PDB file of C-alpha atoms in Angstrom:
ATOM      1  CA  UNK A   8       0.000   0.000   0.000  1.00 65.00           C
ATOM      2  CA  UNK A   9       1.476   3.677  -0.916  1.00 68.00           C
ATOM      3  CA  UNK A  10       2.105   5.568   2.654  1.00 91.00           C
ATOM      4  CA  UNK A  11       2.312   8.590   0.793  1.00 96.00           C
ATOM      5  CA  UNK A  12       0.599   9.397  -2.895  1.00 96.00           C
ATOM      6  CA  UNK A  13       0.497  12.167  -4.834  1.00 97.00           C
ATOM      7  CA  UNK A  14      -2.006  13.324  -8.028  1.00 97.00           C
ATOM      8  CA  UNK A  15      -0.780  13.750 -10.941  1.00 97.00           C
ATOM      9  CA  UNK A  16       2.959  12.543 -11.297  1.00 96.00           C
ATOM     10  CA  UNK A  17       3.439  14.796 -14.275  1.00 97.00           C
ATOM     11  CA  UNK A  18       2.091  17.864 -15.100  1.00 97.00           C
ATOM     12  CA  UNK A  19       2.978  20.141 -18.001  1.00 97.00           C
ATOM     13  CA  UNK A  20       0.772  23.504 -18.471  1.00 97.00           C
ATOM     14  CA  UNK A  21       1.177  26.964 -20.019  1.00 97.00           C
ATOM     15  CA  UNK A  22       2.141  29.992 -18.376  1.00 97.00           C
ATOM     16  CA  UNK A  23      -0.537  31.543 -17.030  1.00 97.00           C
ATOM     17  CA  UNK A  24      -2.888  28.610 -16.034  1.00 97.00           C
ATOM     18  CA  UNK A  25      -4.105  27.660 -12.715  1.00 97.00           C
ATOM     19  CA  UNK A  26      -3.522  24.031 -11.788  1.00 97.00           C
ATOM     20  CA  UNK A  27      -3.830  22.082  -8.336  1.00 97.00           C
ATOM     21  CA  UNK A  28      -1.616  18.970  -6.705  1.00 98.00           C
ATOM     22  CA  UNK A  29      -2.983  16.776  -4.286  1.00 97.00           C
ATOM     23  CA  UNK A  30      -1.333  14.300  -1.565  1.00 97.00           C
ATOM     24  CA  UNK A  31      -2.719  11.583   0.813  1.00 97.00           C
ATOM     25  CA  UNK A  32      -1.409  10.299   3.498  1.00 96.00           C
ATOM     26  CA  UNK A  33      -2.705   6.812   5.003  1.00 95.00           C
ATOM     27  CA  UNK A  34      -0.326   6.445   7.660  1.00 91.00           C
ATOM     28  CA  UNK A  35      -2.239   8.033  10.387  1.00 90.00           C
ATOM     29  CA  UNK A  36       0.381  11.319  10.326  1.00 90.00           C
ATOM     30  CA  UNK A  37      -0.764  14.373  12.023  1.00 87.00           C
ATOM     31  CA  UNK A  38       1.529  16.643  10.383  1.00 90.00           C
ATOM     32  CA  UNK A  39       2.110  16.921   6.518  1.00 93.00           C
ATOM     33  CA  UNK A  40       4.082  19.121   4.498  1.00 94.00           C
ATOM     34  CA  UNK A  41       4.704  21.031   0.909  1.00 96.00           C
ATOM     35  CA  UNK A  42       8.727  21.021  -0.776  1.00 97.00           C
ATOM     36  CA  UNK A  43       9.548  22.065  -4.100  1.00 97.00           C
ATOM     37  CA  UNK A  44      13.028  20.088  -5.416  1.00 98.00           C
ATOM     38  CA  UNK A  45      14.409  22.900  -8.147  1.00 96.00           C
ATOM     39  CA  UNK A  46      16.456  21.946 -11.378  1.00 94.00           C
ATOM     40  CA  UNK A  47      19.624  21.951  -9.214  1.00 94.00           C
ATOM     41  CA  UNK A  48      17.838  19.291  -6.881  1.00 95.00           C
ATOM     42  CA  UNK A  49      17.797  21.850  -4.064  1.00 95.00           C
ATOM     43  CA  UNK A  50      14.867  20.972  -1.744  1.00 96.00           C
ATOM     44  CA  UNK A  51      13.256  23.522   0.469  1.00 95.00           C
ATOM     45  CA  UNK A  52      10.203  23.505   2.577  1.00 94.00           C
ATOM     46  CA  UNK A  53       6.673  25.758   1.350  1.00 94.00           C
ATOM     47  CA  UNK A  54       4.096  24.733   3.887  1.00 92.00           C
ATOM     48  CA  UNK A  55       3.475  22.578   6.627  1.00 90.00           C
ATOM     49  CA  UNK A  56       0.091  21.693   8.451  1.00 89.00           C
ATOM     50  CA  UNK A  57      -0.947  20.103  11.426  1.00 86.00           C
ATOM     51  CA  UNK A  58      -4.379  18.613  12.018  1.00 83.00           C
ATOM     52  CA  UNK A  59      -5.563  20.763   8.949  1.00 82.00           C
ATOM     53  CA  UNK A  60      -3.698  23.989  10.786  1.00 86.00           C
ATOM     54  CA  UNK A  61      -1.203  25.956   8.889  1.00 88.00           C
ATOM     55  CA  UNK A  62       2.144  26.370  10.820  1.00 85.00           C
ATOM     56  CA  UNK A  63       4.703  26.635   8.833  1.00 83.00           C
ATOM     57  CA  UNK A  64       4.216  29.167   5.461  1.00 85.00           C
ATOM     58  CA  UNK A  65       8.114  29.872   4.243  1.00 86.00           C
ATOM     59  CA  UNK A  66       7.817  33.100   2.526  1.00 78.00           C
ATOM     60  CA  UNK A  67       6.420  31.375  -0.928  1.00 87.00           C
ATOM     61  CA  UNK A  68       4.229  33.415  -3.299  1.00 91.00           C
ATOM     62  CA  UNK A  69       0.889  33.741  -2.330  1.00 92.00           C
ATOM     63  CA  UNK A  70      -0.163  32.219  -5.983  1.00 96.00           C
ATOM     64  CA  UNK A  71       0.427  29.224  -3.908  1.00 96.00           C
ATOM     65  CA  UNK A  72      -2.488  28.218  -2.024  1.00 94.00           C
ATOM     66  CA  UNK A  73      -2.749  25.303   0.322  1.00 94.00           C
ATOM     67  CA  UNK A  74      -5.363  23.250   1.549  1.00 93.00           C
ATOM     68  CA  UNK A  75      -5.856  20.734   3.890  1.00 93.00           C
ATOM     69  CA  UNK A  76      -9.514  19.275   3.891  1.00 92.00           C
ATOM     70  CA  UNK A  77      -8.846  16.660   6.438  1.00 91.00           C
ATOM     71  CA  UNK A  78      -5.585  15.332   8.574  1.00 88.00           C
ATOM     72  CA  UNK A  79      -4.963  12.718   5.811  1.00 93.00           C
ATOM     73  CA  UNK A  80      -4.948  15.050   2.903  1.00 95.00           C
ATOM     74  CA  UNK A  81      -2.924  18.522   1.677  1.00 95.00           C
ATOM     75  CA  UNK A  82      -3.567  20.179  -1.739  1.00 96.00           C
ATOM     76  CA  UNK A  83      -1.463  22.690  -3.524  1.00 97.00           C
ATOM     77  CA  UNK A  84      -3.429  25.104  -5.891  1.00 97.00           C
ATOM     78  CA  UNK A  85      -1.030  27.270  -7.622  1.00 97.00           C
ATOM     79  CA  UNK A  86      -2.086  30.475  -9.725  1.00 96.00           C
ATOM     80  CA  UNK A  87      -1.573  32.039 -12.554  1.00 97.00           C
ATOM     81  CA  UNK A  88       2.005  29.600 -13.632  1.00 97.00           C
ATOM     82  CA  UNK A  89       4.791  30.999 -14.283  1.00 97.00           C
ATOM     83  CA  UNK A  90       8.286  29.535 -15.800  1.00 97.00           C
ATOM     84  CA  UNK A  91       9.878  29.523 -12.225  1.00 95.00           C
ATOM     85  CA  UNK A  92       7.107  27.270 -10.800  1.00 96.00           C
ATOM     86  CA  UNK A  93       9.071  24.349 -12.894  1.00 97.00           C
ATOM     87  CA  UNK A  94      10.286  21.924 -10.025  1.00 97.00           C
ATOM     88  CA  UNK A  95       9.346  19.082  -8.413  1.00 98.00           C
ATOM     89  CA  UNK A  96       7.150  19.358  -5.899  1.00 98.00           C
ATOM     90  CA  UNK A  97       7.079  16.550  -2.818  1.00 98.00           C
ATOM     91  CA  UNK A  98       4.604  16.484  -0.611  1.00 97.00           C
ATOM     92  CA  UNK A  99       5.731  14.564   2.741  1.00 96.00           C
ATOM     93  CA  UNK A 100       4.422  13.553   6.358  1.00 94.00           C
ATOM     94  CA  UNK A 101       5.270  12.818   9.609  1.00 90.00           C
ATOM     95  CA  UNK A 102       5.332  11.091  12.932  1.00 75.00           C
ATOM     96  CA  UNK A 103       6.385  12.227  16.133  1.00 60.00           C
ATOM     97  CA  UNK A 104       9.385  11.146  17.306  1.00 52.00           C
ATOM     98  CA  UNK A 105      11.880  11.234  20.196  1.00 49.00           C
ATOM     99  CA  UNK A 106      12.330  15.002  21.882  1.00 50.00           C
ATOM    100  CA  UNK A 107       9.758  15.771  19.653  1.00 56.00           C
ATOM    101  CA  UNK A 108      11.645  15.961  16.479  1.00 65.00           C
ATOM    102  CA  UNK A 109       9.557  13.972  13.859  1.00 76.00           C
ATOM    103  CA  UNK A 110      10.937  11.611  10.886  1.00 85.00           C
ATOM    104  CA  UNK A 111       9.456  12.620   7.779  1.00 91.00           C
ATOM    105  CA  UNK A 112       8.286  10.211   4.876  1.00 93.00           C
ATOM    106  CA  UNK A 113       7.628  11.677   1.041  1.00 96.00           C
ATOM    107  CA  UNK A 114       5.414  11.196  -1.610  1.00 96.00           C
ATOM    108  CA  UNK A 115       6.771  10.315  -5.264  1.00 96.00           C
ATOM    109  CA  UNK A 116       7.018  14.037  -6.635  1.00 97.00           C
ATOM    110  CA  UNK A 117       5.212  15.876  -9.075  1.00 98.00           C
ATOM    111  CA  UNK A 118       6.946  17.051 -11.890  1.00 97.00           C
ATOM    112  CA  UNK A 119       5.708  20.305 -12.867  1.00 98.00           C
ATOM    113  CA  UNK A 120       6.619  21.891 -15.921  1.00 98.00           C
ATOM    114  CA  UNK A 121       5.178  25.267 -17.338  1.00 97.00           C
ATOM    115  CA  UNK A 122       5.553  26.257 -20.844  1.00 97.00           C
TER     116      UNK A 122
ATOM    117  CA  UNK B  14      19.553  29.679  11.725  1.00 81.00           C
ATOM    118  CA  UNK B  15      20.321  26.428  10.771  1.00 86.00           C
ATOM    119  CA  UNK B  16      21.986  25.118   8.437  1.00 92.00           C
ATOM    120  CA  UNK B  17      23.570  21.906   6.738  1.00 96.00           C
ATOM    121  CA  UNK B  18      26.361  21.852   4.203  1.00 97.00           C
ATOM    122  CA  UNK B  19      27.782  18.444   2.183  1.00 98.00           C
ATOM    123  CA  UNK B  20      30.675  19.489   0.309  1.00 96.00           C
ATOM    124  CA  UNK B  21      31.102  16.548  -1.736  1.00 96.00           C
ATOM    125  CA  UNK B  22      29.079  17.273  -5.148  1.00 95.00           C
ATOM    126  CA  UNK B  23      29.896  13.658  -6.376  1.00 96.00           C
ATOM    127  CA  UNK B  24      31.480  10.690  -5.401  1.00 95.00           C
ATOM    128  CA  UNK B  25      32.756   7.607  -6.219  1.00 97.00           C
ATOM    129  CA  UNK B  26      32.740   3.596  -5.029  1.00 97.00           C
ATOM    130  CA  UNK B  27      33.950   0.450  -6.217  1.00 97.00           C
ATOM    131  CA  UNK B  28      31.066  -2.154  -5.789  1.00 97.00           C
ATOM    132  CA  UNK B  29      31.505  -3.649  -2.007  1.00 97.00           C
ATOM    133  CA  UNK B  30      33.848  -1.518  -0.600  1.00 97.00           C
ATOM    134  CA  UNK B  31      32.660   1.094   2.069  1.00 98.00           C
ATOM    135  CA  UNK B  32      31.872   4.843   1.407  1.00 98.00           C
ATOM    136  CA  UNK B  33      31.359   7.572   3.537  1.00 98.00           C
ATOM    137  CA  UNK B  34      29.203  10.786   2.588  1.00 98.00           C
ATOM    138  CA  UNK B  35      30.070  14.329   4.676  1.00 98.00           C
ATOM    139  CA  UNK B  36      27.481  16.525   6.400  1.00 98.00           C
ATOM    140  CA  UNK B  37      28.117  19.483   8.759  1.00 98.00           C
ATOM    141  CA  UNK B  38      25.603  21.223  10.395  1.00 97.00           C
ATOM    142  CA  UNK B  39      24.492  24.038  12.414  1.00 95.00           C
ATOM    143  CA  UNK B  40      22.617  25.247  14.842  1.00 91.00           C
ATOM    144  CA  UNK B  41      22.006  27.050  18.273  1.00 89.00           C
ATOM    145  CA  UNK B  42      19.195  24.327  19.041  1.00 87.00           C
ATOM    146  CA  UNK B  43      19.909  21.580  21.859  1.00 88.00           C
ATOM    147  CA  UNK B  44      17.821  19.369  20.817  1.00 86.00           C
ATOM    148  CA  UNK B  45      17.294  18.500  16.523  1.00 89.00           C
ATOM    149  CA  UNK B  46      17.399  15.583  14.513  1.00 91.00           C
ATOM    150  CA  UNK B  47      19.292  14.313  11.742  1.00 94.00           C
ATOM    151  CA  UNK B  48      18.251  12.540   8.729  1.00 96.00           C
ATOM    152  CA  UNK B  49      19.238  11.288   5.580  1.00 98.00           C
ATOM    153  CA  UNK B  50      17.670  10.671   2.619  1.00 98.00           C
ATOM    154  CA  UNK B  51      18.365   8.632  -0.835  1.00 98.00           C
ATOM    155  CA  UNK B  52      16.775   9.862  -4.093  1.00 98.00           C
ATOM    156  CA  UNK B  53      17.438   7.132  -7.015  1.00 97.00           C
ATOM    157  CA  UNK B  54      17.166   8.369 -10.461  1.00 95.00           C
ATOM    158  CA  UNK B  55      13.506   7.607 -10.242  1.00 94.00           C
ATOM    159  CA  UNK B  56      12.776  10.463  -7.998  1.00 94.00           C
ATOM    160  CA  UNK B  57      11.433   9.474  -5.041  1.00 95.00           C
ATOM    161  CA  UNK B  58      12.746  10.664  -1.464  1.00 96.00           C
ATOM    162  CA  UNK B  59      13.543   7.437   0.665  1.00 96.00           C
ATOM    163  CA  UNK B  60      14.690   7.587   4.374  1.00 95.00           C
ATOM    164  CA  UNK B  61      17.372   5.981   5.376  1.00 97.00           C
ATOM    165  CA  UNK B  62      18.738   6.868   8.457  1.00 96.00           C
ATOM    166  CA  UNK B  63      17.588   9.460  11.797  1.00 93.00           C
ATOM    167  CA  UNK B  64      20.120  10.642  14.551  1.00 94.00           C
ATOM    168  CA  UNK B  65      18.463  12.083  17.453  1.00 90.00           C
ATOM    169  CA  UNK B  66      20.736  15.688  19.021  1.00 91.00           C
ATOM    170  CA  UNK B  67      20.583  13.377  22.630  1.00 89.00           C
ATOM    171  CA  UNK B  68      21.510   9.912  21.099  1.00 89.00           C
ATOM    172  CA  UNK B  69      24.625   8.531  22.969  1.00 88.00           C
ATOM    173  CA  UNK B  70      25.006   5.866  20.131  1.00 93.00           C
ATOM    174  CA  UNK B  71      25.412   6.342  16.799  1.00 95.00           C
ATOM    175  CA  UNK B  72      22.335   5.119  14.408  1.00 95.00           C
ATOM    176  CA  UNK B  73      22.954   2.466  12.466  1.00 96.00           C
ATOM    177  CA  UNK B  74      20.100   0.922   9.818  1.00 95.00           C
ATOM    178  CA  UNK B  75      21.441  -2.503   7.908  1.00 97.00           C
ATOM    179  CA  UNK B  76      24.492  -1.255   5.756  1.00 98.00           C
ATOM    180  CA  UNK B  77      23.879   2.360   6.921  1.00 98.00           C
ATOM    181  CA  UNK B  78      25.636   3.649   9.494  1.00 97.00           C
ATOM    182  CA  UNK B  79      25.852   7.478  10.640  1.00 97.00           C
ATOM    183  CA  UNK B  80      29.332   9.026  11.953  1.00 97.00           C
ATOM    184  CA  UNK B  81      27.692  11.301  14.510  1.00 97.00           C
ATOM    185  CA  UNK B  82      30.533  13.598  16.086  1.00 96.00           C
ATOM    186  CA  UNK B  83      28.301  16.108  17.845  1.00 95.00           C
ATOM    187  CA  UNK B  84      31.231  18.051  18.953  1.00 94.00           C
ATOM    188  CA  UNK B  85      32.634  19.032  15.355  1.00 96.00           C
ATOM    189  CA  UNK B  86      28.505  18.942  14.110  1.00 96.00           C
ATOM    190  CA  UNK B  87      28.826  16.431  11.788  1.00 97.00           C
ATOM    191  CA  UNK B  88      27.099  13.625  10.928  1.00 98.00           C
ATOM    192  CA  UNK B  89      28.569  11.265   8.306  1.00 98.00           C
ATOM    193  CA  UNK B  90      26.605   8.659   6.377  1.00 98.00           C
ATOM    194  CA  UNK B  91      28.418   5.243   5.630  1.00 98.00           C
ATOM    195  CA  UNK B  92      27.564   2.692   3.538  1.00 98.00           C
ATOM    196  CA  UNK B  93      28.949  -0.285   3.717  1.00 97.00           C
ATOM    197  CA  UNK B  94      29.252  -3.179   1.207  1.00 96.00           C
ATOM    198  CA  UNK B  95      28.320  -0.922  -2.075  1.00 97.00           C
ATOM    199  CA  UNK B  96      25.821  -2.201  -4.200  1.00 97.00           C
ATOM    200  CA  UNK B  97      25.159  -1.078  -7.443  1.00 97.00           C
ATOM    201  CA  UNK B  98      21.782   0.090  -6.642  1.00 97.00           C
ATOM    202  CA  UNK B  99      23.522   2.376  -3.962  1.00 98.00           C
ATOM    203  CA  UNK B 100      23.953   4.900  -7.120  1.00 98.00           C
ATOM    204  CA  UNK B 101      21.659   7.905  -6.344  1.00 98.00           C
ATOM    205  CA  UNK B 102      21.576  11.240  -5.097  1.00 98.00           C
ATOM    206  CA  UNK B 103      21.848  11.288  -1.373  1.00 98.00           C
ATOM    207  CA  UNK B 104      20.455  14.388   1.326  1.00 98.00           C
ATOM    208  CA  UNK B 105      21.725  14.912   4.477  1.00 98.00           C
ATOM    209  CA  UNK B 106      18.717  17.226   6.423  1.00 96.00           C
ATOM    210  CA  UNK B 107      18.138  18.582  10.204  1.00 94.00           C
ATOM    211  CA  UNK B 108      14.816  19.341  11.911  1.00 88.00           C
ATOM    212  CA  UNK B 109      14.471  21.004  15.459  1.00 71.00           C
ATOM    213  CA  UNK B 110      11.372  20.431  17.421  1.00 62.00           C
ATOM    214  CA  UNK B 111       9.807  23.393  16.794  1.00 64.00           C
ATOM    215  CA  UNK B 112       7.602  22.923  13.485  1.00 63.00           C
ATOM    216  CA  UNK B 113       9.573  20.443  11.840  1.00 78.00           C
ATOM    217  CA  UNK B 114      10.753  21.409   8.962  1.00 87.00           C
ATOM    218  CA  UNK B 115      13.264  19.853   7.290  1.00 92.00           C
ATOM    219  CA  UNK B 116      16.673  21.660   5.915  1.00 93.00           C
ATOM    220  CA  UNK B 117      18.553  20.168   3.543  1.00 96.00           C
ATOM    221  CA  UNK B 118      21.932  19.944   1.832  1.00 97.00           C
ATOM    222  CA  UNK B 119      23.170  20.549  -1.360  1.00 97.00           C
ATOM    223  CA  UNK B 120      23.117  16.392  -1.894  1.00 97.00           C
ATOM    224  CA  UNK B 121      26.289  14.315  -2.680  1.00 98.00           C
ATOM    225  CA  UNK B 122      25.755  11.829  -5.941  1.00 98.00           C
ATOM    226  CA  UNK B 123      26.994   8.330  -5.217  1.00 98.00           C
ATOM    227  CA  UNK B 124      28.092   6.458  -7.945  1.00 98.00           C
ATOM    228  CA  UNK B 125      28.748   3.193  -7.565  1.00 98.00           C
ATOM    229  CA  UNK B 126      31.493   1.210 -10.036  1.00 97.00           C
ATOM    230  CA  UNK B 127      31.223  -2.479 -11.017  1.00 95.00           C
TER     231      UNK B 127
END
């Protein structure tokens, strides 16, 4: 069974569109999270929710939107595409660990490529 | 702020001999973890490996181990026995306990010679 999925794996659009990614988790995580990998595989973090509250929001355009209907699920709607927005985006979750520092599993990426 | 830097953009192993990947960190936090992470040329992010900031042992997970010197912040992944499937890019990250977000390296590529 995938822990964590993500919809769609690929995704190429035109400047300009509006298109949305979406992640499940089914391993019972409370905490789930938004990175985007960029062409030189740097990975940094967007968002991060916990029980469908934002807590982490890391300075990222606010043409990105997420969403988090329920604890198992966390969408990212992104506006009006532009060329930059090409990455990889990973969606990831996590369970607490010891001290409280939490080990953190990821989807499969979505490729995202705007022409 | 934290930070993590692996200053080895690429690397090389002959199949079943031992390899060790750098990481350095930093950060005013007592307490953080420390993870790493293998991405094959298929994409996906696996874990491998977690070092708790309080662990007195080092972590080890099958053929990885991780070189935890908390004194000089480091905290060196080594894989034993190279297999050819070892060949990937591999992340060294921290996380404190406050939020969890991950910060990662620049990666190291492993590549892994018959």
């Amino acid at each position: 069974d995938t822990a964590v999925s993500q919809t769609p794996k690929y995704l190429v659009t035109q400047m300009g569109n509006d298109k949305s990614i979406k992640c499940e988790q089914n391993l019972g995580h409370d905490t789930m999270y938004w990175y985007k990998q960029d062409s030189k595989k740097f990975l940094k973090i967007m968002f991060s929710y916990n029980n469908k509250e934002l807590i982490i929001n890391e300075t990222v355009p606010n043409r990105f939107s997420p969403k988090s209907p329920d604890k198992a699920h966390l969408n990212l709607h992104i506006n009006s595409l532009e060329l930059g927005d090409s990455a990889v985006y990973f969606c990831a979750s996590s369970r607490p660990g010891l001290a409280g520092v939490e080990t953190q599993y990821f989807g499969p990426g979505t490729r995202l490529l705007v022409l | 702020a934290q930070k993590i830097t692996q200053t080895q953009p690429g690397m090389f192993v002959q199949e079943k001999e031992a390899v060790t990947l750098d990481c350095t960190y930093d950060t005013s936090d007592p307490s953080y973890g420390l993870f790493w992470y293998k991405q094959p040329s298929s994409g996906e992010m696996i874990f491998l490996i977690y070092q708790g900031s309080y662990d007195q042992q080092n972590a080890t997970e099958g053929r990885y181990s991780l070189n935890f010197q908390k004194a000089r912040k480091s905290a060196n992944l080594v894989i034993s026995a190279s297999q050819l499937g070892d060949s990937a890019m591999y992340f060294c990250a921290m996380t404190d306990n406050q939020g969890g977000k991950l910060i990662f390296g620049q990666g190291t590529e492993l590549s892994v010679k018959p």
